[in-house]
Short mmCIF file of C-alpha atoms and ligand atoms in Angstrom, two decimals:
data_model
loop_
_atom_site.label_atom_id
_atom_site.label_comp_id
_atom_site.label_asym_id
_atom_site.label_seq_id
_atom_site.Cartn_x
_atom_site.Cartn_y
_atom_site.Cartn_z
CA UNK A 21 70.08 94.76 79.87
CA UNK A 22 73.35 93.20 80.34
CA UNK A 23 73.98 89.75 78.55
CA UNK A 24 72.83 87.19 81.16
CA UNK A 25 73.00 83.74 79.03
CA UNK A 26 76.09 81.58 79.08
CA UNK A 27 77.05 79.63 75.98
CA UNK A 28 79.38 78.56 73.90
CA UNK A 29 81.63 80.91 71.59
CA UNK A 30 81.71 78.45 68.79
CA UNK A 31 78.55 79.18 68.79
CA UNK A 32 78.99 82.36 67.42
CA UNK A 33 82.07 81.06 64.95
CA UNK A 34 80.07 78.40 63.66
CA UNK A 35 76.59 80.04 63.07
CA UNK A 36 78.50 82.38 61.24
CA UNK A 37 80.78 79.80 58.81
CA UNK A 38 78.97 80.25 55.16
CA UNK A 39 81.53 78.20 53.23
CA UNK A 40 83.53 75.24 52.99
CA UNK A 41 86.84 77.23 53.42
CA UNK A 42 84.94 78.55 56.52
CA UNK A 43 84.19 75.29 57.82
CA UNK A 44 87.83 74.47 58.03
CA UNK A 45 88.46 77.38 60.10
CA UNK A 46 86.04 76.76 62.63
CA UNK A 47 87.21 73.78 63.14
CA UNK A 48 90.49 75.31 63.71
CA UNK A 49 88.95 77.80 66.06
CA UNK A 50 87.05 74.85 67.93
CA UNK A 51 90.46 73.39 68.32
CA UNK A 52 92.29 76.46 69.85
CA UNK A 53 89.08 76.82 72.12
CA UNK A 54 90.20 74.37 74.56
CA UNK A 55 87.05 72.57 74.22
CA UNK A 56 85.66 74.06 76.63
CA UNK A 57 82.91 76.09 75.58
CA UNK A 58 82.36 78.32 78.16
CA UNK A 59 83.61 82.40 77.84
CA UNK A 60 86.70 83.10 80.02
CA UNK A 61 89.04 86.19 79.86
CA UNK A 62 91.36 84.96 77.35
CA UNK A 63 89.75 83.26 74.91
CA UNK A 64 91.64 82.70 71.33
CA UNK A 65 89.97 85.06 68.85
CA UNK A 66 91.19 82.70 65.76
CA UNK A 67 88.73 82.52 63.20
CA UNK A 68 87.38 85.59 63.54
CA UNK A 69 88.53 86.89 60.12
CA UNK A 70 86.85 83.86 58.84
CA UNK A 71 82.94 85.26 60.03
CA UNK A 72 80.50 86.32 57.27
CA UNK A 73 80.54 90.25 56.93
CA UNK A 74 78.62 90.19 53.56
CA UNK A 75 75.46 89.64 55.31
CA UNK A 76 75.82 92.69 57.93
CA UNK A 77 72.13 92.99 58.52
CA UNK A 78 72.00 89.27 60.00
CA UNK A 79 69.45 88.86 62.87
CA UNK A 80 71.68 86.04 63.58
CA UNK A 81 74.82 87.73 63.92
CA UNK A 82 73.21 89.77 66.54
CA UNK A 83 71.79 86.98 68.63
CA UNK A 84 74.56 84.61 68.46
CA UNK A 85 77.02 87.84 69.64
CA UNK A 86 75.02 87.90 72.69
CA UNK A 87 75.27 84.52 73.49
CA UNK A 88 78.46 84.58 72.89
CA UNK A 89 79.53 87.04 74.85
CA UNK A 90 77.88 85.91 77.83
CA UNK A 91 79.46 86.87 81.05
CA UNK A 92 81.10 89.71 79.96
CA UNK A 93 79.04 92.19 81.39
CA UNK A 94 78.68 93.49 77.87
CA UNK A 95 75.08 95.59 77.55
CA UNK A 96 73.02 95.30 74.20
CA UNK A 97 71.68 98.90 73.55
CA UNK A 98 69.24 100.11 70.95
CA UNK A 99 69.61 102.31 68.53
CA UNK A 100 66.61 104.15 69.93
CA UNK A 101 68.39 104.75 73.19
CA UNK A 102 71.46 105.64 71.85
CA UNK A 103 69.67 108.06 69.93
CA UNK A 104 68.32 109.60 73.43
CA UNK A 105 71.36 109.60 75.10
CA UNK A 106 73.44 111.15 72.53
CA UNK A 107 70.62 113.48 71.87
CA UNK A 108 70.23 112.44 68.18
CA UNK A 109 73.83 112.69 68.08
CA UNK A 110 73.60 116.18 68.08
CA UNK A 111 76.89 118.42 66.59
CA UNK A 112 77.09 119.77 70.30
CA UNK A 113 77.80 115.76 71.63
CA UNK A 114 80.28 115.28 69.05
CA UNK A 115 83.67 114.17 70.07
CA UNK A 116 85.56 113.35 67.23
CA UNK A 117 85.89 111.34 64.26
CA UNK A 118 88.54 108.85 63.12
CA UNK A 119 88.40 106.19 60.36
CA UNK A 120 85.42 104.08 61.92
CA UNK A 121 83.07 106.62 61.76
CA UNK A 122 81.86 109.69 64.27
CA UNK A 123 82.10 109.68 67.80
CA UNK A 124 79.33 111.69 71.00
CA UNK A 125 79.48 111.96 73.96
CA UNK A 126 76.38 110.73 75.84
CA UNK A 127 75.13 110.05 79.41
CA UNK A 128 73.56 106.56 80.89
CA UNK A 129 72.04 105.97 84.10
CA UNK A 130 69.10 103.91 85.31
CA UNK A 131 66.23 105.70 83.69
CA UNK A 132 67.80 104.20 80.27
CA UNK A 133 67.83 100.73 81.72
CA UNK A 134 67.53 99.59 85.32
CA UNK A 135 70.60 98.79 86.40
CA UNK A 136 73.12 101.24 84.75
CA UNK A 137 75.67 102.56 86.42
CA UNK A 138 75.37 106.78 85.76
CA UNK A 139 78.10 107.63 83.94
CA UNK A 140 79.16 109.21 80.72
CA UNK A 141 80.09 107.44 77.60
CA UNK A 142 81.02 108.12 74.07
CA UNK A 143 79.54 106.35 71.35
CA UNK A 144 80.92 105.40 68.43
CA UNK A 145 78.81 105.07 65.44
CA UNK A 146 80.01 102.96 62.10
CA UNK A 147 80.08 105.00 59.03
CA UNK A 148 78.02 102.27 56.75
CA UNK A 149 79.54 103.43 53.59
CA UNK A 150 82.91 101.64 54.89
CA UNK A 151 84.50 98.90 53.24
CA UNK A 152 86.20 96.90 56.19
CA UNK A 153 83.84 98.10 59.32
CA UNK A 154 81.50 95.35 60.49
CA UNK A 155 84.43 92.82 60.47
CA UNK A 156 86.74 95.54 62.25
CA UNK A 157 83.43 96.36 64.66
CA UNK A 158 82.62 92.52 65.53
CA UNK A 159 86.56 92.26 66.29
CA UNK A 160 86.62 95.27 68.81
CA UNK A 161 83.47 94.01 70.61
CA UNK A 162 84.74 90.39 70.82
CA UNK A 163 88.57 91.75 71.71
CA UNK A 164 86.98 94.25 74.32
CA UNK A 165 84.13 92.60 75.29
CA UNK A 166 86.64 89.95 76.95
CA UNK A 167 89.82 92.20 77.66
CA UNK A 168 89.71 93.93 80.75
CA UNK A 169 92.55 95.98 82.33
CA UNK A 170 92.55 99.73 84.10
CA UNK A 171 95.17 100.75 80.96
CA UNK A 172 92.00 99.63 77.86
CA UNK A 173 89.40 101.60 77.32
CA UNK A 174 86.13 100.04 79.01
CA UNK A 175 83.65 99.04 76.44
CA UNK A 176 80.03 98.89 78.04
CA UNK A 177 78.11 98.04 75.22
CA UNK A 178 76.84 97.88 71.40
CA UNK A 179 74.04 98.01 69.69
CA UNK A 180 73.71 95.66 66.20
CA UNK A 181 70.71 96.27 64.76
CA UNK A 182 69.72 95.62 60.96
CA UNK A 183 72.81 97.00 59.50
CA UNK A 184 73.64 99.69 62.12
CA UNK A 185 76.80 98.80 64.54
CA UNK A 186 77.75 101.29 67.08
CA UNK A 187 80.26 100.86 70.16
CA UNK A 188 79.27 102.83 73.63
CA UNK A 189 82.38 103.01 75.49
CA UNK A 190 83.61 104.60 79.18
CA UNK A 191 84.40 108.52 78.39
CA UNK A 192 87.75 109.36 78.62
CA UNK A 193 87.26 113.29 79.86
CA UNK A 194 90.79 114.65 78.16
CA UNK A 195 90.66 112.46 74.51
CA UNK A 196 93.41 111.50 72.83
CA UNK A 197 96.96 111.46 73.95
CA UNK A 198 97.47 113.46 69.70
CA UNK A 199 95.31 116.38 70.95
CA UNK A 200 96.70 117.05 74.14
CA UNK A 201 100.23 116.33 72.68
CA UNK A 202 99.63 118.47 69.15
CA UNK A 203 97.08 120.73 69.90
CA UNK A 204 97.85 124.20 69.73
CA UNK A 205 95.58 125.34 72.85
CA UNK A 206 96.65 123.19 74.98
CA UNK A 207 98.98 123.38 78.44
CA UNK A 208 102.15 121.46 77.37
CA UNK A 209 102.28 118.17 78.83
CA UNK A 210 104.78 118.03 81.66
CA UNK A 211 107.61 115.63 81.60
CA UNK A 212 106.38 113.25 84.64
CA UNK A 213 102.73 112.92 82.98
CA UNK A 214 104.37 112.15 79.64
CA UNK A 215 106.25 109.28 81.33
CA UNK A 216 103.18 107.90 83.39
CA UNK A 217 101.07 108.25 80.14
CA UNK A 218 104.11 106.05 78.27
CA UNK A 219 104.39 103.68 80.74
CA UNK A 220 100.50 103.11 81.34
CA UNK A 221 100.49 102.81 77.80
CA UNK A 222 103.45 99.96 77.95
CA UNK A 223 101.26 98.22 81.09
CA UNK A 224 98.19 98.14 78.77
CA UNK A 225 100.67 96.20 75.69
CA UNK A 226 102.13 94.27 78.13
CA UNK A 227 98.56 92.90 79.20
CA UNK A 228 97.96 91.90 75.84
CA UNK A 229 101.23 90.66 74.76
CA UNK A 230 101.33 88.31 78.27
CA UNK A 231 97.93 86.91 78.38
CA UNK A 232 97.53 83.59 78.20
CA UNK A 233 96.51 83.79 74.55
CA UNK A 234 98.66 86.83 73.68
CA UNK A 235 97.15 89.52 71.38
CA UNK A 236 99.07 92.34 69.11
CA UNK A 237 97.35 95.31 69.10
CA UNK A 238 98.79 96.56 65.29
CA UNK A 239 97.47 100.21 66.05
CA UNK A 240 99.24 102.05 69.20
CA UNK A 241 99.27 105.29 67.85
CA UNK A 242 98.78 108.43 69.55
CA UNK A 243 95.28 108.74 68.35
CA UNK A 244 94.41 105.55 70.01
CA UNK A 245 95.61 106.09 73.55
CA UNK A 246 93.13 107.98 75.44
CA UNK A 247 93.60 110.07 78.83
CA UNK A 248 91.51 110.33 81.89
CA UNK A 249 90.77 113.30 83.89
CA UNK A 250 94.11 112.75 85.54
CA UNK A 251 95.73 111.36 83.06
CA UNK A 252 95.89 107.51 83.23
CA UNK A 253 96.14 106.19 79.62
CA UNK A 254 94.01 103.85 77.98
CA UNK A 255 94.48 102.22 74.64
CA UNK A 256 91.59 102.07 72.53
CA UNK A 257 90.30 100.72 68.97
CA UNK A 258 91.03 96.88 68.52
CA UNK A 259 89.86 96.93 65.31
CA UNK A 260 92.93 95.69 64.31
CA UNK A 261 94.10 93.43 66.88
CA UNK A 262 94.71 89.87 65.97
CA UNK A 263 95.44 86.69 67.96
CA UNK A 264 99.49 86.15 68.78
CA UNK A 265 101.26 83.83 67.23
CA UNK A 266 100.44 79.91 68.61
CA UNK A 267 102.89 77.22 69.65
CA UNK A 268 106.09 77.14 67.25
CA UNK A 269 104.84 80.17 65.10
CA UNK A 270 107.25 83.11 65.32
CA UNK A 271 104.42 85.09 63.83
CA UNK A 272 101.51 85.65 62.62
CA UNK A 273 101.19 86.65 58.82
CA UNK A 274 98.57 89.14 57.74
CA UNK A 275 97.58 91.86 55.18
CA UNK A 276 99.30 94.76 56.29
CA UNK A 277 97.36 97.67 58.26
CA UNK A 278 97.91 100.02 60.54
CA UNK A 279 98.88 103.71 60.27
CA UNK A 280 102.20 104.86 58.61
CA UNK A 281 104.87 106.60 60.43
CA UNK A 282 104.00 103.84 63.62
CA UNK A 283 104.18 100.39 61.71
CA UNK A 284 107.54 98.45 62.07
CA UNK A 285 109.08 98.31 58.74
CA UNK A 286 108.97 94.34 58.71
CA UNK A 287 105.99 94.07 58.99
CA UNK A 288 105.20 96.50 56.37
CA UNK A 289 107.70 94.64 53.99
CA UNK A 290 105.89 91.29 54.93
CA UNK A 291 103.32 91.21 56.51
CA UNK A 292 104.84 89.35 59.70
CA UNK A 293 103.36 90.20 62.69
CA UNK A 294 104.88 89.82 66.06
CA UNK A 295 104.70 91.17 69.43
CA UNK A 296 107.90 93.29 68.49
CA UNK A 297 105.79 95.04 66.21
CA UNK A 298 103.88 97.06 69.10
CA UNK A 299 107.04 97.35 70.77
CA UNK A 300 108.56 99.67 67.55
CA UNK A 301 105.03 101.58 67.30
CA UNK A 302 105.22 102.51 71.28
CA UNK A 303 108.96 103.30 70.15
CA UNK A 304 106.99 105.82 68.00
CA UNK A 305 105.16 107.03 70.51
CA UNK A 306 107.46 107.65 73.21
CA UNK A 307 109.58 109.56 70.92
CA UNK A 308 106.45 112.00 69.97
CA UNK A 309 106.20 112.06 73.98
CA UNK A 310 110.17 113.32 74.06
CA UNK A 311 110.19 115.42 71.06
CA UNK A 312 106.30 116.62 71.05
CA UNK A 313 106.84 116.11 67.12
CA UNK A 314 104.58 113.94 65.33
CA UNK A 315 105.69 110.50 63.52
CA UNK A 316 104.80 111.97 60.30
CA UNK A 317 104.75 115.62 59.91
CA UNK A 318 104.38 116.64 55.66
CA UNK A 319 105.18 120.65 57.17
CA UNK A 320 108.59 119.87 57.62
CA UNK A 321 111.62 119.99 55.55
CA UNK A 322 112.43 117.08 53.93
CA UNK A 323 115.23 115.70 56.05
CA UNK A 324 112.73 116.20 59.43
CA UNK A 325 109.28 114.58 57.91
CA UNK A 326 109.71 111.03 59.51
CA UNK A 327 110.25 111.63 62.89
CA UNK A 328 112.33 108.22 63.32
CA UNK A 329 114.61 108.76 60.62
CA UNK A 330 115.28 112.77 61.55
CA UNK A 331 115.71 111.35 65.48
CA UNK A 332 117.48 107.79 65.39
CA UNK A 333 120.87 109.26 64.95
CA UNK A 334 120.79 111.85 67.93
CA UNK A 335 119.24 108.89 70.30
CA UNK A 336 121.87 107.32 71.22
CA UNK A 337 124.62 109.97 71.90
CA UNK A 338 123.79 112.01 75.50
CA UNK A 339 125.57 115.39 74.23
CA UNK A 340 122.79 115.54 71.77
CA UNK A 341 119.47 114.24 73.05
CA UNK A 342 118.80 118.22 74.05
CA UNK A 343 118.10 119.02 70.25
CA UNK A 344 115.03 116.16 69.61
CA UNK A 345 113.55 117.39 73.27
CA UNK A 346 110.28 119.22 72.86
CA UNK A 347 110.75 122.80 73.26
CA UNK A 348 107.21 123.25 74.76
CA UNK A 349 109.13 121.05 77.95
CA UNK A 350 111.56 124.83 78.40
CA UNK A 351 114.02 122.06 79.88
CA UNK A 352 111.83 121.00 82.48
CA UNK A 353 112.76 117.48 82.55
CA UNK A 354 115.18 115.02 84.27
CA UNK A 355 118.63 115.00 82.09
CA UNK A 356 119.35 111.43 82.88
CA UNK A 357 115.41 110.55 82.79
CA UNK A 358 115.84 111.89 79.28
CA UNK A 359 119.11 110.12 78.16
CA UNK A 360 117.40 106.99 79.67
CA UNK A 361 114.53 107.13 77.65
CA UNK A 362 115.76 108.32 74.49
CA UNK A 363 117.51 105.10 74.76
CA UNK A 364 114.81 103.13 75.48
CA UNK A 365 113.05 104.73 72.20
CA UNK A 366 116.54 103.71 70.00
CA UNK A 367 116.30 100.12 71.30
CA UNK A 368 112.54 99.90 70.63
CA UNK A 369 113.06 101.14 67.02
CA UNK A 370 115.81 98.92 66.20
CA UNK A 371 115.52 97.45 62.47
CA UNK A 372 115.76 93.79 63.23
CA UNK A 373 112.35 92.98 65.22
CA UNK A 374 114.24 90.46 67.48
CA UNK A 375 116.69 93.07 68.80
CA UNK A 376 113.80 94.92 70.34
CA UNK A 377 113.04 94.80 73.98
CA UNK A 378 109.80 92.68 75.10
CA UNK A 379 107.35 94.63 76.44
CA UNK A 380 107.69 93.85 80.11
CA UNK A 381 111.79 95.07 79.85
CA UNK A 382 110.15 98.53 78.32
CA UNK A 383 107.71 98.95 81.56
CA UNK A 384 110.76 97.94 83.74
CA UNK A 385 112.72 100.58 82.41
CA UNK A 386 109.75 102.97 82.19
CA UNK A 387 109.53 102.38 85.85
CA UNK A 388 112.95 103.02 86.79
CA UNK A 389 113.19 105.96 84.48
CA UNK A 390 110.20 107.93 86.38
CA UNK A 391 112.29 107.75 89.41
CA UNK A 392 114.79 110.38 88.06
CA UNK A 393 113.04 113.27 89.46
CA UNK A 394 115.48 115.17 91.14
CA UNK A 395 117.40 116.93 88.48
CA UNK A 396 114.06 118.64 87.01
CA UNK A 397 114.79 122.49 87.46
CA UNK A 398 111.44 123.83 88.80
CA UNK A 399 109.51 126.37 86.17
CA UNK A 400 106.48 127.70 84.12
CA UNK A 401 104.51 126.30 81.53
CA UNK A 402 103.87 127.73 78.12
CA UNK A 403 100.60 127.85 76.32
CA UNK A 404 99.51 129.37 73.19
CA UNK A 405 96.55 131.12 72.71
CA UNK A 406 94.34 130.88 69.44
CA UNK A 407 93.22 134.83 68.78
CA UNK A 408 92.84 135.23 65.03
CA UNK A 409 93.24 132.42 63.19
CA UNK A 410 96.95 132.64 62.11
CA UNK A 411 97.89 134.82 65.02
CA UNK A 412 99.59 133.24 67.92
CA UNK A 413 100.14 134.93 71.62
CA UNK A 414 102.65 133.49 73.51
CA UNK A 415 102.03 133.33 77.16
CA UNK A 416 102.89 131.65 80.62
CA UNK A 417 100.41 130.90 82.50
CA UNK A 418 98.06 129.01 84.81
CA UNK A 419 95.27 125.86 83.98
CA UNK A 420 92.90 128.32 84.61
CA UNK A 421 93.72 130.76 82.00
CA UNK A 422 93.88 127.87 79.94
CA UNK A 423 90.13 126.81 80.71
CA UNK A 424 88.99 130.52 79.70
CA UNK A 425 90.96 130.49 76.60
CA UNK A 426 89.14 127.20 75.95
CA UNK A 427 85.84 128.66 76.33
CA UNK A 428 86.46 131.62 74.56
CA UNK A 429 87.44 129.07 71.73
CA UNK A 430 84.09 127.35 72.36
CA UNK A 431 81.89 129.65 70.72
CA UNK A 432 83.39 128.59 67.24
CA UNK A 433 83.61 125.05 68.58
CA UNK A 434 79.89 124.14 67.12
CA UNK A 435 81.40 125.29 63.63
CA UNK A 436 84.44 123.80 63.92
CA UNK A 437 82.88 120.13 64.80
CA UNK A 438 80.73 120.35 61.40
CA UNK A 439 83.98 121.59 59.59
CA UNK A 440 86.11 118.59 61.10
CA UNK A 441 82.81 115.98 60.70
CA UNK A 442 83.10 117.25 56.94
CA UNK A 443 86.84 116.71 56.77
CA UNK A 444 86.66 113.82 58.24
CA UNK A 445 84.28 112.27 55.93
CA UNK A 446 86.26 113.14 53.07
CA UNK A 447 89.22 111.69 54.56
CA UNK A 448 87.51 108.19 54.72
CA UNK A 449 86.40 108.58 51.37
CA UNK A 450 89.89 109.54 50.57
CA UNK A 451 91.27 106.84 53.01
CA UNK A 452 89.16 104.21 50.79
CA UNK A 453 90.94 105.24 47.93
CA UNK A 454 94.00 104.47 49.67
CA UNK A 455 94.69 108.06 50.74
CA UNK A 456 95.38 109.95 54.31
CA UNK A 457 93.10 109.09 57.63
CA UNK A 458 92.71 110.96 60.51
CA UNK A 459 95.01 109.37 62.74
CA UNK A 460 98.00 108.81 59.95
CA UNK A 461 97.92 107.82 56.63
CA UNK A 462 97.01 103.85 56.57
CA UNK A 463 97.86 100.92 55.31
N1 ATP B 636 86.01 106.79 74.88
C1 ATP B 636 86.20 108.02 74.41
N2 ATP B 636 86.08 109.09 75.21
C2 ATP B 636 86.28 110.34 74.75
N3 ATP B 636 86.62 110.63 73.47
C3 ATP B 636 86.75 109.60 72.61
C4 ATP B 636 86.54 108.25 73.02
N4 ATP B 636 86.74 107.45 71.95
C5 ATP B 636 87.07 108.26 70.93
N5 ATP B 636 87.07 109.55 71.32
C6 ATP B 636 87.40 110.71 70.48
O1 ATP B 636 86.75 110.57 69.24
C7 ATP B 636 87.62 110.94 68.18
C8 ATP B 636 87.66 109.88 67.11
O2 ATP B 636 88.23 108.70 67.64
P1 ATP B 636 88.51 107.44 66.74
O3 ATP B 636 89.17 106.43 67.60
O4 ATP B 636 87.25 107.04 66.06
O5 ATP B 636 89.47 107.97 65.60
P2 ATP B 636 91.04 108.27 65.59
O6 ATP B 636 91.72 107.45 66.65
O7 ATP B 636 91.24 109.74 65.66
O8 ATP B 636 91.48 107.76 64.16
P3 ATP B 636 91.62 106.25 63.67
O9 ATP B 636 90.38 105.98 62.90
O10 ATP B 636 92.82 106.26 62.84
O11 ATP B 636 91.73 105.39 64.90
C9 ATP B 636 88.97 111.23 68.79
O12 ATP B 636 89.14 112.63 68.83
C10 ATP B 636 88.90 110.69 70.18
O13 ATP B 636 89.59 111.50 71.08
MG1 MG B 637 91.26 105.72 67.32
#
């Protein structure tokens, strides 16, 4: 059932206030609330940090959430039905799993609740043994739960019961932009889908950084932007997202997190978090898109391991933008396109935060950049084909092919989920004790 009642999201701020620290800060959130009471898009998220995690099991938590997030055609799910729909969260539903905790696929319609629009979802389940999920689960529901834009990932519901939180969003048919970029089996990624996925990607920031009560994301990462079935980007995980900076504030100052190799290195240094920060992560990105290198990559020599540092010098000079382009692209690109955007990546990266484009100059550019189109010589793709583990066969060939060699690859897929589920869960344990996560080593 979707979350009919209207009220107030102090509510929720206030109900939730244990201390007298606490009590300060919702009177601080009261104050950026506009005294209105009433849920609209943009509300401020201040004082969010301030809500009581420690008691996660709260019956409170659970009922004020749904009052608070009235109107935003949020749905409260069960665990019970998430249990059906994912089929216990069987190892053949599984979709992934990041730092939060594992991910299945499922399928709702009306059967599970009258109303529901049939459609597949994945559903994220908390792993309960982490240290910082409930407050980075409430912060996702209330970002998401309120955001809404055809470049963020759709959340359609949650379920918070006792101490279980799980997230049941739209499912994005070809994951994350780091598998189709990085994986092996995979069709390379043609130049024009590489610049729609960038500058979807930019139109989803730029929504955040120019609402009315902007928002930094902190995480755009590979990992975190997730495709379609024909392609159109969506950023996900707001874990980490935090309220702009307000009236005279030139930012926002917080612990630092995120995922190394994407974070702007002022805000690693201090803690200061601006707009400008996204801007030098989606620097990161776009220069994975160009080079189809990741932002850290431990394989390589020394001199190559941080993709910014090995790339910054070559950005900037046209004669030698050809050696950072991706070889999987077998110069199928637009020269000038190219030059353009490796540009756009040098400005995005600069050191000082305020020399950085905005976000809205980046999708400007982005815009005028996919209009190069006519000096793209006209070719095959490449894909490699898993055999033996170890053993790679080169070939060109069609999406088909592709699909079959994906199959093929399917009957070790069950085995393979368990393995990565099992990796996975050591590398939260590991990224606990400070050490590598999924998506990047974190801060
Ligand atoms: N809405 C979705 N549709 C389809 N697949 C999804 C969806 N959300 C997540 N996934 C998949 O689940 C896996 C885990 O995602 P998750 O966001 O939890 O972790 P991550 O981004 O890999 O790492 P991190 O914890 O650093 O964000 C990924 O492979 C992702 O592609
Ligand atoms: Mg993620």
């Amino acid at each position: 059932m979707a979350v009919k009642k209207k009220s107030s999201w102090r509510s929720l701020m206030v109900s939730c206030f244990r201390d007298q620290d606490n009590i300060n800060s919702s009177k601080k959130a009261k104050k950026h609330d506009g005294g209105e009471g009433g849920i609209t898009k943009q509300k401020s998220f201040l004082g969010l940090s301030y809500l009581d995690i420690s008691n996660p099991s709260s019956t409170t938590l659970s009922e004020d959430l749904s009052i608070s997030l009235a109107g935003s055609d949020l749905h409260v799910f069960t665990q019970a039905e998430l249990k059906v729909i994912t089929q216990s969260f069987s190892s053949s539903n599984f979709l992934g799993e990041g730092g939060f905790g594992p991910v299945h696929k499922g399928f709702i319609d009306d059967k599970l609740r009258l109303g529901l629009k049939a459609q597949p979802v994945a559903v994220k389940l908390l792993d309960l043994d982490g240290l910082q999920g409930h407050r980075e689960w409430l912060t996702e529901v209330m970002f998401l739960g309120q955001l809404k834009h055809p470049n963020l990932v759709k959340l359609i519901g949650y379920c918070c019961e006792e101490e279980h939180r799980l997230l049941v969003y739209e499912f994005m048919p070809r994951g994350s932009l780091e598998s189709q970029l990085f994986r092996r089996c995979s069709l390379s990624l043609p130049w024009s889908t590489r610049l729609k996925i960038a500058y979807e990607a930019a139109k989803g920031l730029q929504f955040l950084h120019e609402s009315e009560k902007p928002v930094i994301y902190r995480d755009f990462k590979a990992s975190n932007i997730l495709l379609d079935s024909d392609f159109t980007a969506k950023l996900s995980d707001f874990g980490l997202a935090k309220d702009g900076p307000a009236g005279d504030e030139t930012h926002v100052s917080t612990r630092v997190m995120g995922t190394q190799g994407y974070a702007a290195p002022e805000y690693i240094m201090t803690g200061h978090l601006t707009a400008k920060s996204d801007v030098y992560s989606f620097g990161v990105v776009l220069l994975e898109l160009l080079t189809g290198r990741r932002s850290v990559d431990k394989k390589r020599s020394s001199r190559e391991q941080s993709l910014v540092e090995w790339a910054r010098p070559m950005l900037n000079n046209a004669r030698k933008i050809r050696r950072i382009m991706d070889p999987r692209l077998e110069d199928q690109y637009s020269e000038t396109g190219a030059r353009k955007a490796a540009s756009l990546a040098y400005q995005c990266l600069r050191y000082r935060q305020k020399t950085r484009p905005c976000i809205s100059t980046v999708v400007s550019v982005l815009e005028d950049i996919i209009d190069y189109k006519d000096d793209i010589p006209i070719g095959t793709f490449t894909y490699t084909v898993p055999t033996k583990p170890s053993i790679e066969v080169k070939e060109t060939t069609s999406v088909q092919n592709c699909d079959k060699a994906k199959n093929v690859s399917k009957i070790d897929q069950h085995q393979k989920f368990r393995s990565n589920a099992h990796m996975a869960r050591n590398h939260r344990l590991s990224l606990r004790n400070g050490l590598n996560s999924p998506g990047g080593e974190r801060y």
